[in-house]
Amino acid sequence: MANLPRKLELFYDVLSPYSWLGFELLCRYQNIWNINLQLRPSFIPGILKDSGNKPPALVPRKGKYMMMDLQHLKNFYQVPIRIPKDFLTVILEKGSLNAMRFLTAVNMEKPEMLENVSRELWMRIWSRDEDITEPQSILAAAEKAGLSKEQAKSLLENSSTDKVKNKLKETTSAACNYGAFGLPTIVVHMDNKPCVIFGSDRMEMLAYLLGELESLSLSIIKTDIPCPTVLPTCQTYH
């Protein structure tokens, strides 16, 4: 009898370009690896505040490195990232609260559309340098992702309800309870225990934990490394 897929949670915010990279990589591998990928729209400012962390752009050397790093990752992973012209305004002032509430509403009512709508919002902010804060911007993204005008409008209305707002807070708190200090945060459940991995550049480690090293493409890791027979113990948070 085949093993059941392992539950894997991806906590993300479309304000985070590294979340986009992690999202695309996991979407590529979800049908290759034996995983049940569950997307968890979260709010990165809440995670940063709870953990005492701060955006890398606020640390000059990190910010400078981030610009160079994203260019390399864009080319390597073939994800069309383009830095917004007014980067600090987009990140620190405009933010993503309305977009993440909308994605939370999508996840609650039309979960089958969450992947497409998330990707389109990333495309707006991190590829085409377009707004994701105004209602018309969110509606445009939703419709381009495949939702009807009526569905998009209904979801946008619902995104301002206490039910949706509380759900986003709940998901963000869940990430914090796992020990998140930034996004993307990946939680893989093995033997009923959560193993937490931070960042989009840990796919080799994730594949190792899942026993899936041989399925990684040559562009990411050499596949002549034998898969582990014993999985390592992971740090858990309570």
CSV table of C-alpha atoms in Angstrom, one decimal:
chain,number,residue,atom,x,y,z
A,1,MET,CA,0.0,0.0,0.0
A,2,ALA,CA,1.4,3.4,-1.0
A,3,ASN,CA,2.3,5.8,1.7
A,4,LEU,CA,-0.1,8.7,2.3
A,5,PRO,CA,1.1,12.1,1.2
A,6,ARG,CA,2.8,14.1,3.9
A,7,LYS,CA,1.2,17.3,4.9
A,8,LEU,CA,3.3,20.4,4.0
A,9,GLU,CA,2.2,23.9,5.0
A,10,LEU,CA,3.5,27.0,3.2
A,11,PHE,CA,3.0,30.2,5.2
A,12,TYR,CA,3.5,33.2,2.8
A,13,ASP,CA,2.7,36.8,2.1
A,14,VAL,CA,2.7,38.3,-1.4
A,15,LEU,CA,4.8,41.2,-0.1
A,16,SER,CA,7.7,38.7,0.2
A,17,PRO,CA,9.5,37.9,-3.1
A,18,TYR,CA,11.2,35.0,-1.4
A,19,SER,CA,7.8,33.6,-0.6
A,20,TRP,CA,7.0,33.7,-4.3
A,21,LEU,CA,10.1,31.7,-5.0
A,22,GLY,CA,9.2,29.1,-2.4
A,23,PHE,CA,5.7,29.0,-3.6
A,24,GLU,CA,6.7,28.3,-7.2
A,25,LEU,CA,9.2,25.7,-6.3
A,26,LEU,CA,6.7,23.8,-4.1
A,27,CYS,CA,4.0,24.1,-6.8
A,28,ARG,CA,6.5,22.5,-9.2
A,29,TYR,CA,7.3,19.6,-6.9
A,30,GLN,CA,3.9,19.0,-5.3
A,31,ASN,CA,3.0,16.5,-8.0
A,32,ILE,CA,6.4,14.8,-7.9
A,33,TRP,CA,6.9,14.6,-4.2
A,34,ASN,CA,4.5,12.6,-2.0
A,35,ILE,CA,3.1,15.7,-0.3
A,36,ASN,CA,-0.2,17.4,0.4
A,37,LEU,CA,0.7,21.1,-0.1
A,38,GLN,CA,-1.5,23.4,1.9
A,39,LEU,CA,-1.1,27.1,1.2
A,40,ARG,CA,-1.4,29.4,4.3
A,41,PRO,CA,-1.9,33.1,3.5
A,42,SER,CA,-0.3,35.0,6.4
A,43,PHE,CA,0.7,38.6,7.3
A,44,ILE,CA,4.4,39.2,7.4
A,45,PRO,CA,4.4,42.4,9.5
A,46,GLY,CA,2.6,40.5,12.3
A,47,ILE,CA,5.3,37.8,12.2
A,48,LEU,CA,8.1,40.3,12.2
A,49,LYS,CA,6.6,42.1,15.2
A,50,ASP,CA,5.9,39.0,17.1
A,51,SER,CA,9.4,37.7,16.6
A,52,GLY,CA,11.3,41.0,17.1
A,53,ASN,CA,12.6,40.7,13.5
A,54,LYS,CA,12.6,43.5,10.9
A,55,PRO,CA,12.6,43.6,7.1
A,56,PRO,CA,16.0,43.0,5.5
A,57,ALA,CA,15.5,46.2,3.4
A,58,LEU,CA,15.9,48.2,6.7
A,59,VAL,CA,19.4,46.8,7.1
A,60,PRO,CA,21.5,48.6,4.4
A,61,ARG,CA,23.9,45.7,3.7
A,62,LYS,CA,21.0,43.2,3.6
A,63,GLY,CA,19.0,45.4,1.4
A,64,LYS,CA,21.9,45.8,-1.1
A,65,TYR,CA,22.5,42.0,-1.1
A,66,MET,CA,18.8,41.3,-1.5
A,67,MET,CA,18.7,43.3,-4.8
A,68,MET,CA,21.6,41.3,-6.2
A,69,ASP,CA,20.3,38.0,-4.8
A,70,LEU,CA,16.8,38.3,-6.3
A,71,GLN,CA,18.3,38.9,-9.7
A,72,HIS,CA,20.3,35.7,-9.5
A,73,LEU,CA,17.3,33.8,-8.2
A,74,LYS,CA,15.1,35.2,-10.9
A,75,ASN,CA,17.4,33.8,-13.6
A,76,PHE,CA,18.1,30.5,-11.9
A,77,TYR,CA,14.6,29.6,-11.1
A,78,GLN,CA,13.0,31.3,-14.1
A,79,VAL,CA,10.5,33.3,-11.9
A,80,PRO,CA,9.9,36.8,-13.5
A,81,ILE,CA,10.9,38.9,-10.5
A,82,ARG,CA,11.4,42.6,-11.1
A,83,ILE,CA,12.1,45.0,-8.2
A,84,PRO,CA,9.4,47.8,-7.9
A,85,LYS,CA,10.8,51.2,-8.8
A,86,ASP,CA,9.6,52.7,-5.5
A,87,PHE,CA,10.7,49.7,-3.5
A,88,LEU,CA,10.6,51.1,0.1
A,89,THR,CA,7.2,52.7,-0.4
A,90,VAL,CA,5.7,49.5,-1.7
A,91,ILE,CA,7.2,47.4,1.1
A,92,LEU,CA,7.0,49.7,4.1
A,93,GLU,CA,4.1,52.0,3.4
A,94,LYS,CA,1.6,50.3,1.1
A,95,GLY,CA,2.0,46.8,2.4
A,96,SER,CA,-0.2,43.8,1.6
A,97,LEU,CA,-2.9,43.7,4.3
A,98,ASN,CA,-5.9,44.0,1.9
A,99,ALA,CA,-4.4,41.5,-0.5
A,100,MET,CA,-3.7,39.0,2.2
A,101,ARG,CA,-7.3,39.4,3.6
A,102,PHE,CA,-8.5,38.8,0.1
A,103,LEU,CA,-6.4,35.6,-0.3
A,104,THR,CA,-7.7,34.5,3.1
A,105,ALA,CA,-11.3,34.9,1.8
A,106,VAL,CA,-10.4,33.0,-1.3
A,107,ASN,CA,-8.9,30.2,0.8
A,108,MET,CA,-12.0,30.0,2.9
A,109,GLU,CA,-14.6,30.1,0.0
A,110,LYS,CA,-12.7,29.1,-3.2
A,111,PRO,CA,-9.6,27.2,-2.1
A,112,GLU,CA,-9.1,25.7,-5.6
A,113,MET,CA,-8.4,29.2,-6.9
A,114,LEU,CA,-5.9,30.2,-4.2
A,115,GLU,CA,-2.8,29.2,-6.1
A,116,ASN,CA,-3.8,31.2,-9.2
A,117,VAL,CA,-4.9,34.3,-7.4
A,118,SER,CA,-1.8,34.3,-5.2
A,119,ARG,CA,0.4,34.0,-8.3
A,120,GLU,CA,-1.4,36.9,-10.0
A,121,LEU,CA,-1.0,39.2,-7.0
A,122,TRP,CA,2.8,38.3,-7.0
A,123,MET,CA,2.9,39.1,-10.7
A,124,ARG,CA,1.4,42.5,-10.1
A,125,ILE,CA,3.7,43.6,-7.3
A,126,TRP,CA,6.9,41.7,-8.1
A,127,SER,CA,6.9,41.5,-11.9
A,128,ARG,CA,4.8,44.3,-13.4
A,129,ASP,CA,5.3,46.9,-10.6
A,130,GLU,CA,1.5,47.3,-10.2
A,131,ASP,CA,-0.6,48.1,-7.2
A,132,ILE,CA,-2.1,45.4,-4.9
A,133,THR,CA,-3.7,47.6,-2.3
A,134,GLU,CA,-6.7,49.2,-4.0
A,135,PRO,CA,-10.0,47.3,-4.5
A,136,GLN,CA,-9.8,47.6,-8.3
A,137,SER,CA,-6.3,46.3,-8.3
A,138,ILE,CA,-7.3,43.2,-6.3
A,139,LEU,CA,-10.4,42.7,-8.5
A,140,ALA,CA,-8.2,42.9,-11.6
A,141,ALA,CA,-5.8,40.3,-10.3
A,142,ALA,CA,-8.7,38.0,-9.2
A,143,GLU,CA,-10.4,38.1,-12.6
A,144,LYS,CA,-7.1,37.6,-14.5
A,145,ALA,CA,-6.5,34.5,-12.3
A,146,GLY,CA,-9.9,33.0,-13.4
A,147,LEU,CA,-12.5,34.3,-11.0
A,148,SER,CA,-15.7,35.8,-12.4
A,149,LYS,CA,-16.5,39.4,-11.7
A,150,GLU,CA,-19.3,38.4,-9.4
A,151,GLN,CA,-17.1,35.9,-7.5
A,152,ALA,CA,-14.3,38.5,-7.2
A,153,LYS,CA,-16.6,41.2,-5.9
A,154,SER,CA,-18.2,38.9,-3.4
A,155,LEU,CA,-14.8,37.7,-2.1
A,156,LEU,CA,-13.6,41.3,-1.8
A,157,GLU,CA,-16.7,42.3,0.2
A,158,ASN,CA,-16.2,39.3,2.5
A,159,SER,CA,-12.5,40.1,3.0
A,160,SER,CA,-13.5,43.0,5.2
A,161,THR,CA,-15.6,40.9,7.6
A,162,ASP,CA,-14.4,40.0,11.1
A,163,LYS,CA,-14.6,36.3,10.1
A,164,VAL,CA,-11.9,36.8,7.4
A,165,LYS,CA,-9.8,39.2,9.4
A,166,ASN,CA,-9.8,36.8,12.4
A,167,LYS,CA,-8.8,33.9,10.1
A,168,LEU,CA,-5.8,35.8,8.8
A,169,LYS,CA,-4.8,36.6,12.4
A,170,GLU,CA,-5.3,33.0,13.3
A,171,THR,CA,-3.1,31.7,10.4
A,172,THR,CA,-0.4,34.3,11.2
A,173,SER,CA,-0.5,33.2,14.9
A,174,ALA,CA,-0.1,29.6,13.8
A,175,ALA,CA,3.1,30.5,11.9
A,176,CYS,CA,4.3,32.3,15.0
A,177,ASN,CA,3.6,29.3,17.2
A,178,TYR,CA,5.7,27.2,14.9
A,179,GLY,CA,8.5,29.6,15.5
A,180,ALA,CA,8.3,31.7,12.3
A,181,PHE,CA,10.4,34.9,12.2
A,182,GLY,CA,9.9,35.7,8.5
A,183,LEU,CA,8.4,34.2,5.3
A,184,PRO,CA,8.3,31.9,3.6
A,185,THR,CA,8.0,29.4,6.5
A,186,ILE,CA,7.5,25.8,5.5
A,187,VAL,CA,6.2,23.2,8.0
A,188,VAL,CA,6.4,19.6,7.0
A,189,HIS,CA,4.6,17.1,9.2
A,190,MET,CA,6.4,13.8,9.6
A,191,ASP,CA,5.3,11.1,12.1
A,192,ASN,CA,2.8,13.6,13.5
A,193,LYS,CA,5.5,16.0,14.3
A,194,PRO,CA,6.1,19.4,12.6
A,195,CYS,CA,9.5,20.2,11.2
A,196,VAL,CA,10.0,23.9,10.5
A,197,ILE,CA,12.1,25.2,7.5
A,198,PHE,CA,12.6,28.9,6.8
A,199,GLY,CA,13.3,30.3,3.4
A,200,SER,CA,13.0,29.5,-0.3
A,201,ASP,CA,16.6,28.2,-0.5
A,202,ARG,CA,16.1,25.0,1.6
A,203,MET,CA,14.6,22.7,-1.1
A,204,GLU,CA,17.5,20.3,-0.8
A,205,MET,CA,17.0,20.0,2.9
A,206,LEU,CA,13.3,19.6,2.4
A,207,ALA,CA,13.8,16.9,-0.2
A,208,TYR,CA,16.2,15.2,2.2
A,209,LEU,CA,13.7,15.2,5.0
A,210,LEU,CA,11.0,13.8,2.7
A,211,GLY,CA,13.4,11.2,1.2
A,212,GLU,CA,12.9,12.8,-2.2
A,213,LEU,CA,16.5,13.8,-3.1
A,214,GLU,CA,16.5,11.7,-6.3
A,215,SER,CA,13.6,13.7,-7.7
A,216,LEU,CA,15.3,17.1,-7.5
A,217,SER,CA,16.3,18.4,-11.0
A,218,LEU,CA,19.9,18.7,-11.9
A,219,SER,CA,19.6,22.5,-12.0
A,220,ILE,CA,19.0,22.5,-8.2
A,221,ILE,CA,21.0,19.6,-6.8
A,222,LYS,CA,23.1,16.7,-8.0
A,223,THR,CA,20.9,13.6,-7.9
A,224,ASP,CA,23.7,11.1,-7.4
A,225,ILE,CA,23.5,11.6,-3.6
A,226,PRO,CA,21.7,8.6,-2.0
A,227,CYS,CA,18.4,9.2,-0.3
A,228,PRO,CA,18.6,8.9,3.5
A,229,THR,CA,17.2,5.8,5.1
A,230,VAL,CA,16.9,7.5,8.5
A,231,LEU,CA,15.4,11.0,8.7
A,232,PRO,CA,17.0,13.5,11.0
A,233,THR,CA,15.3,14.8,14.1
A,234,CYS,CA,13.8,18.3,13.5
A,235,GLN,CA,13.4,21.2,15.9
A,236,THR,CA,9.8,21.6,17.0
A,237,TYR,CA,8.2,24.5,18.7
A,238,HIS,CA,5.4,24.5,21.3
